[in-house]
Each structure stands twice: as structure tokens, then as C-alpha cells.
Coordinates of N, CA and C in Angstrom, one line a residue:
X134 N -32.6 46.8 -172.5 CA -31.9 46.1 -171.4 C -32.1 44.6 -171.4
X135 N -31.1 43.9 -170.9 CA -31.2 42.5 -170.8 C -32.4 42.1 -169.9
X136 N -33.1 41.0 -170.4 CA -34.2 40.5 -169.6 C -33.8 40.0 -168.2
X137 N -32.5 39.6 -168.1 CA -32.0 39.1 -166.8 C -31.7 40.2 -165.8
X138 N -31.6 41.5 -166.3 CA -31.3 42.6 -165.4 C -32.6 43.1 -164.8
X139 N -32.6 43.2 -163.5 CA -33.7 43.7 -162.7 C -33.8 45.2 -162.7
X140 N -34.9 45.8 -162.9 CA -35.0 47.3 -162.8 C -34.8 47.7 -161.4
X141 N -34.2 48.8 -161.2 CA -34.1 49.4 -159.9 C -35.4 50.0 -159.5
X142 N -36.1 50.6 -160.4 CA -37.5 51.1 -160.2 C -38.4 50.6 -161.2
X143 N -39.6 50.2 -160.7 CA -40.7 49.8 -161.6 C -42.0 50.3 -161.1
X144 N -42.7 51.0 -161.9 CA -44.0 51.5 -161.5 C -45.1 50.9 -162.4
X145 N -46.2 50.4 -161.9 CA -47.2 49.7 -162.7 C -48.5 50.3 -162.5
X146 N -49.1 50.8 -163.6 CA -50.4 51.4 -163.6 C -50.7 52.4 -162.6
X147 N -49.8 53.3 -162.4 CA -50.0 54.4 -161.4 C -51.1 55.3 -161.8
X148 N -51.9 55.7 -160.8 CA -53.0 56.6 -161.1 C -53.0 57.6 -159.9
X149 N -53.1 58.9 -160.3 CA -53.2 60.0 -159.3 C -54.4 60.9 -159.7
X150 N -55.3 61.1 -158.8 CA -56.5 62.0 -159.1 C -56.5 63.1 -158.1
X151 N -56.8 64.3 -158.5 CA -57.1 65.4 -157.7 C -58.5 65.8 -157.9
X152 N -59.4 65.4 -157.1 CA -60.8 65.6 -157.3 C -61.3 64.9 -158.5
X153 N -61.9 65.6 -159.5 CA -62.3 65.0 -160.7 C -61.3 65.0 -161.8
X154 N -60.0 65.5 -161.5 CA -59.0 65.5 -162.5 C -58.1 64.3 -162.3
X155 N -57.8 63.6 -163.4 CA -56.8 62.5 -163.3 C -55.5 63.0 -163.9
X156 N -54.6 63.2 -163.0 CA -53.3 63.8 -163.4 C -52.4 62.8 -164.0
X157 N -52.4 61.6 -163.5 CA -51.6 60.5 -164.0 C -52.6 59.3 -164.2
X158 N -52.6 58.8 -165.4 CA -53.6 57.8 -165.8 C -53.0 56.4 -166.2
X159 N -52.8 55.5 -165.2 CA -52.4 54.2 -165.5 C -51.0 54.2 -166.2
X160 N -50.0 54.8 -165.6 CA -48.7 54.9 -166.2 C -47.8 53.8 -165.6
X161 N -47.1 53.1 -166.5 CA -46.1 52.1 -166.1 C -44.7 52.5 -166.8
X162 N -43.7 52.2 -166.0 CA -42.3 52.4 -166.6 C -41.3 51.7 -165.7
X163 N -40.2 51.4 -166.3 CA -39.1 50.8 -165.5 C -37.8 51.5 -165.8
X164 N -36.9 51.6 -164.7 CA -35.6 52.2 -164.9 C -34.6 51.2 -164.4
X165 N -33.6 51.0 -165.2 CA -32.6 50.0 -165.0 C -31.3 50.6 -164.5
X166 N -30.4 49.8 -163.8 CA -29.2 50.4 -163.3 C -28.3 50.9 -164.5
X167 N -27.7 52.0 -164.3 CA -26.7 52.6 -165.2 C -27.3 53.1 -166.5
X168 N -28.6 53.5 -166.5 CA -29.2 54.2 -167.7 C -29.8 55.5 -167.3
X169 N -29.9 56.3 -168.3 CA -30.6 57.6 -168.1 C -31.9 57.6 -168.9
X170 N -33.0 57.9 -168.3 CA -34.3 57.9 -168.9 C -34.8 59.3 -168.9
X171 N -35.2 59.8 -170.1 CA -35.8 61.1 -170.2 C -37.3 61.0 -170.1
X172 N -37.8 61.8 -169.2 CA -39.3 61.9 -169.0 C -39.7 63.3 -169.5
X173 N -40.5 63.3 -170.6 CA -40.8 64.5 -171.3 C -42.3 64.6 -171.5
X174 N -42.7 65.8 -171.8 CA -44.1 66.1 -172.0 C -44.4 67.6 -171.8
X175 N -45.4 68.1 -172.4 CA -45.8 69.5 -172.3 C -46.2 69.8 -170.9
X176 N -46.4 71.1 -170.6 CA -46.9 71.5 -169.3 C -48.3 70.8 -169.0
X177 N -48.5 70.2 -167.9 CA -49.7 69.6 -167.5 C -49.8 68.1 -168.0
X178 N -48.7 67.6 -168.5 CA -48.6 66.2 -169.0 C -48.7 65.2 -167.9
X179 N -48.3 65.6 -166.7 CA -48.4 64.6 -165.6 C -47.0 64.1 -165.1
X180 N -45.9 64.6 -165.8 CA -44.6 64.0 -165.4 C -44.2 64.4 -164.0
X181 N -44.4 65.6 -163.6 CA -44.0 66.0 -162.2 C -44.9 65.3 -161.2
X182 N -46.1 65.1 -161.5 CA -47.0 64.3 -160.5 C -46.5 62.9 -160.4
X183 N -46.1 62.3 -161.6 CA -45.6 60.9 -161.5 C -44.4 60.8 -160.7
X184 N -43.4 61.8 -160.9 CA -42.2 61.7 -160.1 C -42.5 62.0 -158.6
X185 N -43.4 62.8 -158.3 CA -43.7 63.1 -156.9 C -44.3 61.9 -156.2
X186 N -44.9 61.0 -156.9 CA -45.4 59.7 -156.3 C -44.2 58.8 -156.0
X187 N -43.2 58.8 -156.9 CA -42.0 58.0 -156.7 C -41.2 58.6 -155.5
X188 N -41.2 59.9 -155.4 CA -40.4 60.6 -154.4 C -41.1 60.8 -153.0
X189 N -42.4 60.3 -153.0 CA -43.1 60.4 -151.7 C -43.9 61.6 -151.4
X190 N -43.9 62.6 -152.3 CA -44.7 63.8 -152.1 C -46.2 63.5 -152.2
X191 N -46.5 62.7 -153.2 CA -47.9 62.3 -153.4 C -48.0 60.7 -153.2
X192 N -49.2 60.3 -152.9 CA -49.4 58.8 -152.8 C -50.4 58.5 -153.9
X193 N -50.1 57.4 -154.7 CA -51.0 57.0 -155.8 C -52.4 56.5 -155.3
X194 N -53.4 56.8 -156.1 CA -54.7 56.3 -155.9 C -54.8 54.8 -156.3
X195 N -54.1 54.5 -157.3 CA -54.1 53.1 -157.8 C -52.6 52.8 -158.3
X196 N -52.4 51.5 -158.4 CA -51.1 51.1 -159.0 C -50.1 50.7 -157.9
X197 N -48.9 50.3 -158.3 CA -47.9 49.8 -157.4 C -46.5 50.3 -157.8
X198 N -45.6 50.5 -156.8 CA -44.2 50.9 -157.0 C -43.3 49.8 -156.5
X199 N -42.4 49.4 -157.3 CA -41.4 48.4 -156.9 C -40.0 49.0 -156.9
X200 N -39.2 48.8 -155.9 CA -37.9 49.4 -155.8 C -36.9 48.3 -155.4
X201 N -35.9 48.1 -156.3 CA -34.9 47.0 -156.1 C -35.6 45.6 -156.0
X202 N -36.7 45.5 -156.8 CA -37.3 44.2 -156.9 C -38.4 43.9 -155.8
X203 N -38.7 44.8 -154.9 CA -39.7 44.5 -154.0 C -40.8 45.7 -153.9
X204 N -42.0 45.3 -153.6 CA -43.0 46.4 -153.5 C -42.8 47.3 -152.3
X205 N -43.0 48.6 -152.6 CA -42.7 49.6 -151.5 C -43.9 50.6 -151.4
X206 N -44.0 51.1 -150.2 CA -45.0 52.1 -149.9 C -44.2 53.4 -149.5
X207 N -44.2 54.4 -150.4 CA -43.4 55.6 -150.2 C -44.4 56.7 -149.8
X208 N -44.6 56.8 -148.5 CA -45.6 57.7 -147.9 C -45.1 59.1 -147.6
X209 N -43.8 59.3 -147.7 CA -43.2 60.6 -147.4 C -41.9 60.7 -148.1
X210 N -41.4 61.9 -148.3 CA -40.1 62.0 -149.0 C -38.9 61.4 -148.2
X211 N -39.0 61.3 -146.9 CA -37.9 60.7 -146.2 C -37.9 59.2 -146.4
X212 N -39.0 58.6 -146.7 CA -39.0 57.2 -147.1 C -38.2 56.9 -148.4
X213 N -38.5 57.8 -149.4 CA -37.7 57.7 -150.6 C -36.2 57.9 -150.4
X214 N -35.9 58.9 -149.6 CA -34.4 59.1 -149.4 C -33.8 57.9 -148.7
X215 N -34.5 57.4 -147.7 CA -34.0 56.2 -147.0 C -33.7 55.0 -147.9
X216 N -34.6 54.9 -148.9 CA -34.4 53.8 -149.9 C -33.2 54.1 -150.9
X217 N -32.8 55.3 -151.0 CA -31.8 55.7 -152.0 C -32.3 56.4 -153.2
X218 N -33.6 56.9 -153.1 CA -34.2 57.7 -154.2 C -34.0 59.2 -153.9
X219 N -33.1 59.8 -154.6 CA -32.8 61.3 -154.4 C -33.4 62.1 -155.5
X220 N -34.2 63.1 -155.2 CA -34.8 64.0 -156.2 C -34.2 65.4 -156.1
X221 N -33.7 65.9 -157.2 CA -33.1 67.2 -157.2 C -34.1 68.1 -158.1
X222 N -34.8 69.0 -157.4 CA -35.8 69.9 -158.0 C -35.1 71.1 -158.5
X223 N -35.8 71.9 -159.3 CA -35.2 73.1 -159.9 C -34.7 74.1 -158.8
X224 N -35.3 74.2 -157.7 CA -34.9 75.1 -156.7 C -33.7 74.6 -155.9
X225 N -33.4 73.3 -156.1 CA -32.2 72.6 -155.5 C -32.3 72.4 -154.0
X226 N -33.1 73.2 -153.2 CA -33.2 73.0 -151.8 C -31.9 73.1 -151.1
X227 N -31.1 74.1 -151.5 CA -29.8 74.3 -150.9 C -29.9 75.6 -150.0
X228 N -29.1 75.6 -148.9 CA -29.1 76.8 -148.0 C -28.0 77.7 -148.6
X229 N -28.5 78.9 -149.1 CA -27.6 79.8 -149.8 C -26.6 80.4 -148.9
X230 N -26.9 80.6 -147.6 CA -26.0 81.2 -146.6 C -24.9 80.3 -146.1
X231 N -25.0 79.0 -146.4 CA -24.0 78.0 -145.9 C -23.1 77.6 -147.1
X232 N -21.9 77.1 -146.7 CA -21.0 76.7 -147.7 C -21.3 75.3 -148.3
X233 N -20.5 74.9 -149.3 CA -20.8 73.6 -150.0 C -20.8 72.4 -149.0
X234 N -19.8 72.3 -148.2 CA -19.7 71.2 -147.3 C -20.8 71.1 -146.3
X235 N -21.2 72.3 -145.8 CA -22.4 72.3 -144.9 C -23.6 71.9 -145.5
X236 N -23.8 72.2 -146.8 CA -25.0 71.8 -147.6 C -25.0 70.3 -147.8
X237 N -23.8 69.7 -148.1 CA -23.7 68.3 -148.4 C -24.1 67.5 -147.1
X238 N -23.8 68.0 -145.9 CA -24.1 67.3 -144.7 C -25.3 67.9 -143.9
X239 N -26.0 68.8 -144.6 CA -27.1 69.5 -143.9 C -28.1 68.5 -143.3
X240 N -28.4 68.6 -142.0 CA -29.3 67.7 -141.4 C -28.7 66.4 -141.0
X241 N -27.5 66.1 -141.5 CA -26.8 64.8 -141.1 C -25.3 65.1 -140.8
X242 N -25.1 66.2 -140.1 CA -23.8 66.6 -139.8 C -22.9 65.6 -139.0
X243 N -21.6 65.6 -139.3 CA -20.7 64.7 -138.6 C -20.2 65.5 -137.4
X244 N -20.1 64.7 -136.3 CA -19.6 65.3 -135.1 C -18.5 64.5 -134.5
X245 N -17.7 65.2 -133.6 CA -16.6 64.5 -132.9 C -16.8 64.7 -131.4
X246 N -16.3 63.8 -130.6 CA -16.5 63.8 -129.2 C -15.2 64.3 -128.5
X247 N -15.4 65.0 -127.4 CA -14.3 65.5 -126.5 C -14.7 65.1 -125.1
X248 N -13.6 65.0 -124.3 CA -13.8 64.8 -122.8 C -14.5 63.5 -122.6
X249 N -14.1 62.4 -123.3 CA -14.7 61.1 -123.1 C -16.2 61.0 -123.6
X250 N -16.5 61.9 -124.5 CA -17.9 61.8 -125.1 C -18.8 62.8 -124.4
X251 N -18.4 63.5 -123.4 CA -19.3 64.4 -122.7 C -19.6 65.6 -123.6
X252 N -18.7 66.1 -124.4 CA -18.9 67.2 -125.3 C -18.8 66.7 -126.8
X253 N -19.7 67.1 -127.6 CA -19.7 66.8 -129.0 C -19.8 68.1 -129.8
X254 N -18.9 68.2 -130.8 CA -19.0 69.4 -131.6 C -18.9 69.0 -133.1
X255 N -19.2 69.9 -134.0 CA -19.2 69.6 -135.4 C -17.7 69.3 -135.8
X256 N -17.6 68.3 -136.6 CA -16.3 67.9 -137.2 C -16.2 68.6 -138.6
X257 N -15.9 69.9 -138.5 CA -15.9 70.7 -139.8 C -14.8 70.2 -140.7
X258 N -13.6 69.9 -140.2 CA -12.5 69.4 -141.0 C -12.9 68.2 -141.8
X259 N -13.5 67.2 -141.1 CA -13.9 66.0 -141.8 C -14.9 66.2 -142.9
X260 N -15.9 67.1 -142.6 CA -16.9 67.4 -143.6 C -16.3 68.1 -144.8
X261 N -15.4 69.0 -144.6 CA -14.7 69.7 -145.7 C -13.9 68.8 -146.5
X262 N -13.1 67.9 -145.8 CA -12.2 67.0 -146.5 C -13.1 66.0 -147.3
X263 N -14.2 65.5 -146.8 CA -15.0 64.5 -147.5 C -15.7 65.2 -148.7
X264 N -16.1 66.4 -148.5 CA -16.8 67.1 -149.6 C -15.8 67.4 -150.7
X265 N -14.6 67.8 -150.4 CA -13.6 68.1 -151.4 C -13.3 66.8 -152.2
X266 N -13.1 65.7 -151.5 CA -12.8 64.4 -152.2 C -14.0 64.1 -153.1
X267 N -15.2 64.3 -152.7 CA -16.4 64.0 -153.5 C -16.4 64.8 -154.7
X268 N -16.2 66.1 -154.6 CA -16.2 67.0 -155.7 C -15.1 66.7 -156.7
X269 N -14.0 66.3 -156.2 CA -12.9 65.9 -157.1 C -13.3 64.6 -157.9
X270 N -14.0 63.7 -157.2 CA -14.5 62.5 -157.8 C -15.4 62.8 -159.0
X271 N -16.2 63.9 -158.8 CA -17.1 64.3 -159.8 C -16.5 65.2 -160.9
X272 N -15.2 65.5 -160.6 CA -14.4 66.4 -161.5 C -15.1 67.7 -161.6
X273 N -15.5 68.3 -160.5 CA -16.1 69.6 -160.4 C -15.1 70.5 -159.6
X274 N -14.8 71.7 -160.1 CA -13.9 72.6 -159.4 C -14.7 73.7 -158.8
X275 N -14.5 73.8 -157.5 CA -15.1 74.9 -156.7 C -13.9 75.7 -156.1
X276 N -13.9 77.0 -156.1 CA -12.8 77.8 -155.6 C -12.3 77.3 -154.2
X277 N -13.3 77.2 -153.3 CA -13.0 76.7 -152.0 C -14.3 76.1 -151.4
X278 N -14.1 75.1 -150.6 CA -15.3 74.4 -150.0 C -16.0 75.3 -149.0
X279 N -15.3 76.4 -148.6 CA -15.9 77.3 -147.7 C -16.7 78.4 -148.4
X280 N -16.8 78.3 -149.7 CA -17.5 79.4 -150.5 C -19.0 79.2 -150.2
X281 N -19.7 80.3 -149.9 CA -21.2 80.2 -149.7 C -21.9 79.8 -151.0
X282 N -22.9 79.0 -150.9 CA -23.7 78.6 -152.1 C -24.1 79.8 -152.9
X283 N -24.6 80.9 -152.3 CA -25.0 82.0 -153.0 C -23.9 82.6 -153.9
X284 N -22.7 82.3 -153.7 CA -21.6 82.8 -154.4 C -21.1 81.9 -155.5
X285 N -21.8 80.7 -155.7 CA -21.4 79.8 -156.7 C -22.2 79.9 -157.9
X286 N -21.7 79.4 -159.0 CA -22.5 79.5 -160.3 C -23.6 78.4 -160.2
X287 N -24.5 78.5 -161.2 CA -25.7 77.6 -161.3 C -25.2 76.2 -161.4
X288 N -24.2 75.9 -162.3 CA -23.7 74.6 -162.5 C -23.0 74.0 -161.3
X289 N -22.3 74.9 -160.5 CA -21.6 74.5 -159.3 C -22.6 74.1 -158.2
X290 N -23.7 74.8 -158.2 CA -24.8 74.5 -157.2 C -25.4 73.2 -157.6
X291 N -25.7 72.9 -158.9 CA -26.2 71.6 -159.3 C -25.2 70.5 -158.8
X292 N -23.9 70.8 -159.0 CA -22.9 69.8 -158.6 C -23.0 69.5 -157.1
X293 N -23.2 70.5 -156.3 CA -23.3 70.3 -154.8 C -24.5 69.5 -154.5
X294 N -25.6 69.7 -155.2 CA -26.8 69.0 -154.9 C -26.6 67.5 -155.3
X295 N -25.9 67.3 -156.4 CA -25.7 65.9 -156.9 C -24.7 65.2 -155.9
X296 N -23.7 66.0 -155.5 CA -22.7 65.4 -154.6 C -23.3 65.0 -153.3
X297 N -24.3 65.8 -152.8 CA -25.0 65.5 -151.5 C -25.7 64.1 -151.7
X298 N -26.4 64.0 -152.8 CA -27.2 62.8 -153.1 C -26.2 61.6 -153.2
X299 N -25.1 61.7 -153.8 CA -24.2 60.6 -154.0 C -23.5 60.2 -152.7
X300 N -23.2 61.2 -151.9 CA -22.6 60.9 -150.6 C -23.5 60.0 -149.7
X301 N -24.8 60.3 -149.8 CA -25.7 59.5 -149.0 C -26.3 58.3 -149.8
X302 N -25.4 57.8 -150.7 CA -25.7 56.5 -151.4 C -26.9 56.5 -152.2
X303 N -27.1 57.4 -153.1 CA -28.3 57.4 -154.0 C -28.2 56.2 -154.9
X304 N -29.3 55.5 -155.0 CA -29.4 54.4 -155.9 C -30.2 54.8 -157.2
X305 N -30.9 55.9 -157.1 CA -31.7 56.4 -158.2 C -31.7 57.9 -158.1
X306 N -31.3 58.6 -159.1 CA -31.3 60.1 -159.1 C -32.4 60.6 -160.0
X307 N -33.3 61.5 -159.5 CA -34.3 62.1 -160.3 C -34.0 63.6 -160.4
X308 N -33.8 64.1 -161.6 CA -33.4 65.5 -161.8 C -34.5 66.2 -162.6
X309 N -35.0 67.3 -162.0 CA -36.1 68.0 -162.6 C -35.5 69.3 -163.2
X310 N -35.5 69.4 -164.5 CA -35.0 70.6 -165.3 C -33.6 71.0 -164.8
X311 N -32.6 70.2 -164.7 CA -31.3 70.5 -164.1 C -30.6 71.6 -164.8
X312 N -30.8 71.8 -166.1 CA -30.1 72.9 -166.9 C -30.9 74.1 -167.1
X313 N -32.1 74.2 -166.4 CA -32.9 75.4 -166.6 C -32.2 76.6 -166.1
X314 N -32.2 77.7 -166.8 CA -31.6 79.0 -166.5 C -30.1 79.0 -166.4
X315 N -29.4 78.0 -167.0 CA -28.0 77.9 -167.0 C -27.5 78.3 -168.4
X316 N -26.3 78.9 -168.4 CA -25.6 79.2 -169.7 C -25.2 77.9 -170.4
X317 N -24.8 78.1 -171.7 CA -24.4 76.9 -172.5 C -23.3 76.1 -171.9
X318 N -22.2 76.8 -171.4 CA -21.1 76.1 -170.8 C -21.5 75.3 -169.6
X319 N -22.3 76.0 -168.7 CA -22.8 75.3 -167.5 C -23.7 74.2 -167.8
X320 N -24.5 74.3 -168.8 CA -25.4 73.2 -169.2 C -24.6 72.0 -169.6
X321 N -23.5 72.2 -170.3 CA -22.6 71.1 -170.7 C -22.0 70.4 -169.5
X322 N -21.7 71.2 -168.5 CA -21.1 70.6 -167.3 C -22.1 69.7 -166.5
X323 N -23.3 70.2 -166.5 CA -24.3 69.4 -165.8 C -24.6 68.1 -166.6
X324 N -24.6 68.2 -167.9 CA -24.8 67.0 -168.7 C -23.6 66.0 -168.5
X325 N -22.4 66.6 -168.4 CA -21.2 65.7 -168.1 C -21.4 65.0 -166.7
X326 N -22.0 65.7 -165.7 CA -22.2 65.1 -164.4 C -23.2 63.9 -164.6
X327 N -24.3 64.1 -165.4 CA -25.2 63.0 -165.6 C -24.5 61.8 -166.3
X328 N -23.7 62.1 -167.2 CA -22.9 61.0 -167.9 C -22.0 60.3 -166.8
X329 N -21.5 61.0 -165.9 CA -20.6 60.4 -164.9 C -21.4 59.6 -164.0
X330 N -22.6 60.0 -163.6 CA -23.5 59.2 -162.8 C -23.8 57.9 -163.5
X331 N -24.1 57.9 -164.8 CA -24.3 56.7 -165.5 C -23.1 55.8 -165.5
X332 N -21.9 56.4 -165.7 CA -20.7 55.5 -165.7 C -20.5 54.9 -164.3
X333 N -21.1 55.5 -163.3 CA -20.9 54.9 -161.9 C -22.1 54.0 -161.6
X334 N -22.9 53.7 -162.6 CA -24.1 52.8 -162.5 C -25.2 53.3 -161.7
X335 N -25.3 54.7 -161.5 CA -26.4 55.3 -160.8 C -27.4 55.7 -161.9
X336 N -28.6 55.1 -161.9 CA -29.5 55.5 -163.0 C -30.1 56.9 -162.7
X337 N -30.5 57.5 -163.8 CA -31.1 58.9 -163.7 C -32.4 59.0 -164.4
X338 N -33.4 59.6 -163.8 CA -34.6 60.0 -164.6 C -34.4 61.5 -164.8
X339 N -34.4 61.9 -166.0 CA -34.2 63.3 -166.4 C -35.5 63.9 -166.9
X340 N -36.0 64.9 -166.2 CA -37.2 65.6 -166.6 C -36.7 66.9 -167.3
X341 N -37.1 67.1 -168.5 CA -36.5 68.3 -169.2 C -37.4 68.7 -170.4
X342 N -37.5 70.0 -170.6 CA -38.2 70.5 -171.8 C -37.2 70.8 -172.9
X343 N -35.9 70.7 -172.6 CA -34.8 70.9 -173.5 C -34.4 69.7 -174.3
X344 N -34.9 69.6 -175.5 CA -34.7 68.3 -176.3 C -33.3 68.1 -176.5
X345 N -32.5 69.1 -176.7 CA -31.0 68.9 -176.9 C -30.4 68.1 -175.8
X346 N -30.8 68.5 -174.6 CA -30.2 67.8 -173.4 C -30.7 66.4 -173.3
X347 N -32.0 66.2 -173.6 CA -32.6 64.8 -173.6 C -31.9 63.9 -174.5
X348 N -31.7 64.4 -175.8 CA -31.0 63.6 -176.8 C -29.5 63.4 -176.5
X349 N -28.9 64.3 -175.8 CA -27.5 64.3 -175.5 C -27.1 63.2 -174.5
X350 N -28.0 62.9 -173.6 CA -27.5 62.0 -172.5 C -28.4 60.8 -172.2
X351 N -29.6 60.7 -172.8 CA -30.5 59.7 -172.4 C -30.3 58.4 -173.2
X352 N -30.7 57.3 -172.6 CA -30.8 56.0 -173.3 C -32.2 55.7 -173.9
X353 N -33.2 56.1 -173.1 CA -34.6 56.0 -173.5 C -35.3 57.2 -173.2
X354 N -36.4 57.4 -173.9 CA -37.3 58.6 -173.7 C -38.7 58.1 -173.5
X355 N -39.3 58.6 -172.4 CA -40.7 58.3 -172.1 C -41.5 59.6 -172.3
X356 N -42.6 59.5 -173.1 CA -43.3 60.8 -173.4 C -44.7 60.6 -172.7
X357 N -45.1 61.7 -172.0 CA -46.4 61.8 -171.4 C -47.3 62.9 -172.1
X358 N -48.6 62.6 -172.2 CA -49.5 63.6 -172.7 C -50.8 63.5 -172.0
X359 N -51.2 64.6 -171.4 CA -52.5 64.6 -170.6 C -52.7 63.4 -169.7
X360 N -51.6 63.2 -168.9 CA -51.6 62.2 -167.9 C -51.3 60.8 -168.3
X361 N -51.2 60.5 -169.6 CA -50.9 59.1 -170.0 C -49.5 59.0 -170.6
X362 N -49.0 57.8 -170.6 CA -47.7 57.6 -171.3 C -48.1 57.2 -172.7
X363 N -47.7 58.0 -173.7 CA -48.1 57.9 -175.0 C -46.9 57.3 -175.9
X364 N -45.7 57.2 -175.4 CA -44.6 56.6 -176.1 C -43.5 56.3 -175.2
X365 N -42.7 55.3 -175.6 CA -41.4 55.0 -175.0 C -40.5 54.5 -176.1
X366 N -39.4 55.3 -176.3 CA -38.5 55.1 -177.4 C -37.1 55.0 -177.0
X367 N -36.3 54.1 -177.7 CA -34.9 54.2 -177.5 C -34.4 55.5 -178.2
X368 N -33.6 56.2 -177.5 CA -33.2 57.6 -178.0 C -32.5 57.5 -179.3
X369 N -31.7 56.4 -179.5 CA -31.0 56.3 -180.8 C -31.9 55.9 -182.0
X370 N -33.2 55.6 -181.6 CA -34.1 55.1 -182.7 C -35.2 56.1 -182.9
X371 N -35.1 57.3 -182.4 CA -36.2 58.3 -182.6 C -35.5 59.6 -183.0
X372 N -36.4 60.6 -183.1 CA -35.9 62.0 -183.5 C -36.6 63.0 -182.6
X373 N -36.0 64.2 -182.6 CA -36.6 65.4 -182.0 C -38.0 65.6 -182.5
X374 N -38.1 65.5 -183.8 CA -39.4 65.8 -184.5 C -40.5 64.8 -184.0
X375 N -40.1 63.5 -184.0 CA -41.1 62.5 -183.6 C -41.5 62.7 -182.1
X376 N -40.6 63.0 -181.2 CA -40.9 63.2 -179.8 C -41.8 64.3 -179.7
X377 N -41.6 65.4 -180.4 CA -42.5 66.6 -180.3 C -43.9 66.2 -180.8
X378 N -44.0 65.3 -181.8 CA -45.4 64.9 -182.2 C -46.1 64.2 -181.1
X379 N -45.4 63.3 -180.4 CA -46.0 62.7 -179.2 C -46.4 63.7 -178.1
X380 N -45.5 64.6 -177.9 CA -45.8 65.6 -176.8 C -47.0 66.4 -177.1
X381 N -47.3 66.7 -178.3 CA -48.5 67.6 -178.6 C -49.7 66.8 -178.9
X382 N -49.6 65.5 -178.9 CA -50.8 64.6 -179.1 C -51.0 64.2 -180.5
X383 N -50.1 64.5 -181.4 CA -50.3 64.1 -182.8 C -50.0 62.6 -183.1
X384 N -49.2 62.0 -182.2 CA -49.0 60.6 -182.2 C -49.2 60.0 -180.8
X385 N -49.7 58.7 -180.8 CA -50.0 58.1 -179.5 C -49.9 56.6 -179.6
X386 N -48.8 56.0 -179.2 CA -48.6 54.6 -179.3 C -49.6 53.8 -178.4
X387 N -50.0 54.4 -177.3 CA -50.9 53.7 -176.4 C -52.3 53.4 -177.1
X388 N -52.7 54.4 -177.8 CA -54.0 54.2 -178.5 C -53.9 53.2 -179.7
X389 N -52.7 53.3 -180.3 CA -52.4 52.4 -181.4 C -52.4 50.9 -180.9
X390 N -51.8 50.7 -179.7 CA -51.7 49.4 -179.1 C -53.1 48.9 -178.7
X391 N -54.0 49.8 -178.2 CA -55.3 49.4 -177.8 C -56.2 49.1 -179.0
X392 N -55.9 49.7 -180.2 CA -56.7 49.4 -181.4 C -56.2 48.0 -182.0

């Protein structure tokens, strides 16, 4: 990235301890507008803990977080959402008994007034129309916006979660294993959505164990091992085999730099 471009997110020397366990050990990284950064590592590497500090689930014991060029204190998930940091976890946090438009506006429903403002009711037509326009913008086809989430495919549910984040002006999207448990065709659709986010200048942090997905859509790959960042590589300048070596601890650029 150009030195003149300011990162949308920058974390410096973040540390998170749980009792005597250091889950994240002085990790720094930056994410720039319009790029996809892969965050990879074996189970227990610390990547989920790192993301939960950025999304307000955990607070760091040490270090600093900067968002849009200023230091921030993200003490709860609502703080992150208010800033424009949207995190889509594996469970998606969608209400299965509601339709797509109701999920996009869940907790922030649009209302209309009657009788001079005395009576206010849900503006269902507006929410459906806005949701349909948004899904068309993402080039995602859903049979009807009134279809219950439980009746949609995995890829369509991912699209609804992404659409909800975009509608509420996401400035950074964090996606945790977005293609997990999806078929090959649906995986491809989710990867296309990530590419579309990048084309709209919305940066994405992609957490994934699926190296094919990581190499298909990312610009850079950050590797964590036992709580530390052990490598950061341009995707075009590394390989699946090299990234796996970092993931299992066979290579470690942080130790090489210290030596």
C-alpha cells in the first residue's frame, strides 16, 4: 500500500491475557481501504481473540487500536458497530424465523407515522424495497424478500448478513470462516461477495482455515502461531506450502527479525 494512504484499522502491540495464558502476544497489523487481509493460524493461534478485541468483545491488557487515524477505546460490540466495524461470525446471528428484510433492519426497524405522529407502525414496504435494492446491488438472488432465513441456503444467509452490515455503513468487515459448511458453488458466491466489497472500497479481514479461499481473494496474509504474529506476506509473493510452515511453527519471521 502507498505510504500516503492511511490505514482504516491499525493495532499496535496488542496483548490479551487470560490468567496465566497469553492468548495474544504483542501483535500489530494494519488494514487499508479496499483490501482483503487473510488472518490465518491453527486452532489456538489467537486470531479469534485478536478479532474480538477489535470488535469490542474483549479489551486488551496492553497495546492500542486506531480506527480511521485516531485512537479508540472499543469497550463493547456496540462501540465497534457505531464506528463502522461489522463482524460476521460463523453463526451469523440471524433470526431464522424472520425474513431477509426483517433481519437487515433487526433492532433498527424503519417506522412510519399516522394521525399526525400519534401512531407509529413498521414501514414494511420501505424495508422490503430497501432490502431488495441492496441485494440487487450485491448481485444476490433470493426468491422473495419475505422468505424466512431458515428457508434460505447458506450462501444466501451470508449475503443477508453482509447486506445488513453494508446498509448500516460498514467501514470494515470482519468475516469469521464465511465459507464453512458451504458447498463448492455457494463458497464461490461468498468469495464473489468479498471481491465485490473490495471493489466498493470496503476492506475485509478474512479469518479462514481454507487456504484455497484465502489465496483466491486476499491481498495480504497475516499468520499467527501461539498468540504471536509470525509472518505477513503479500499473497502473490507466497505459497500455500509456505503459509502452512508458518502456521505449524516451522518458520517464524518474528524470531528471525529479533535475531
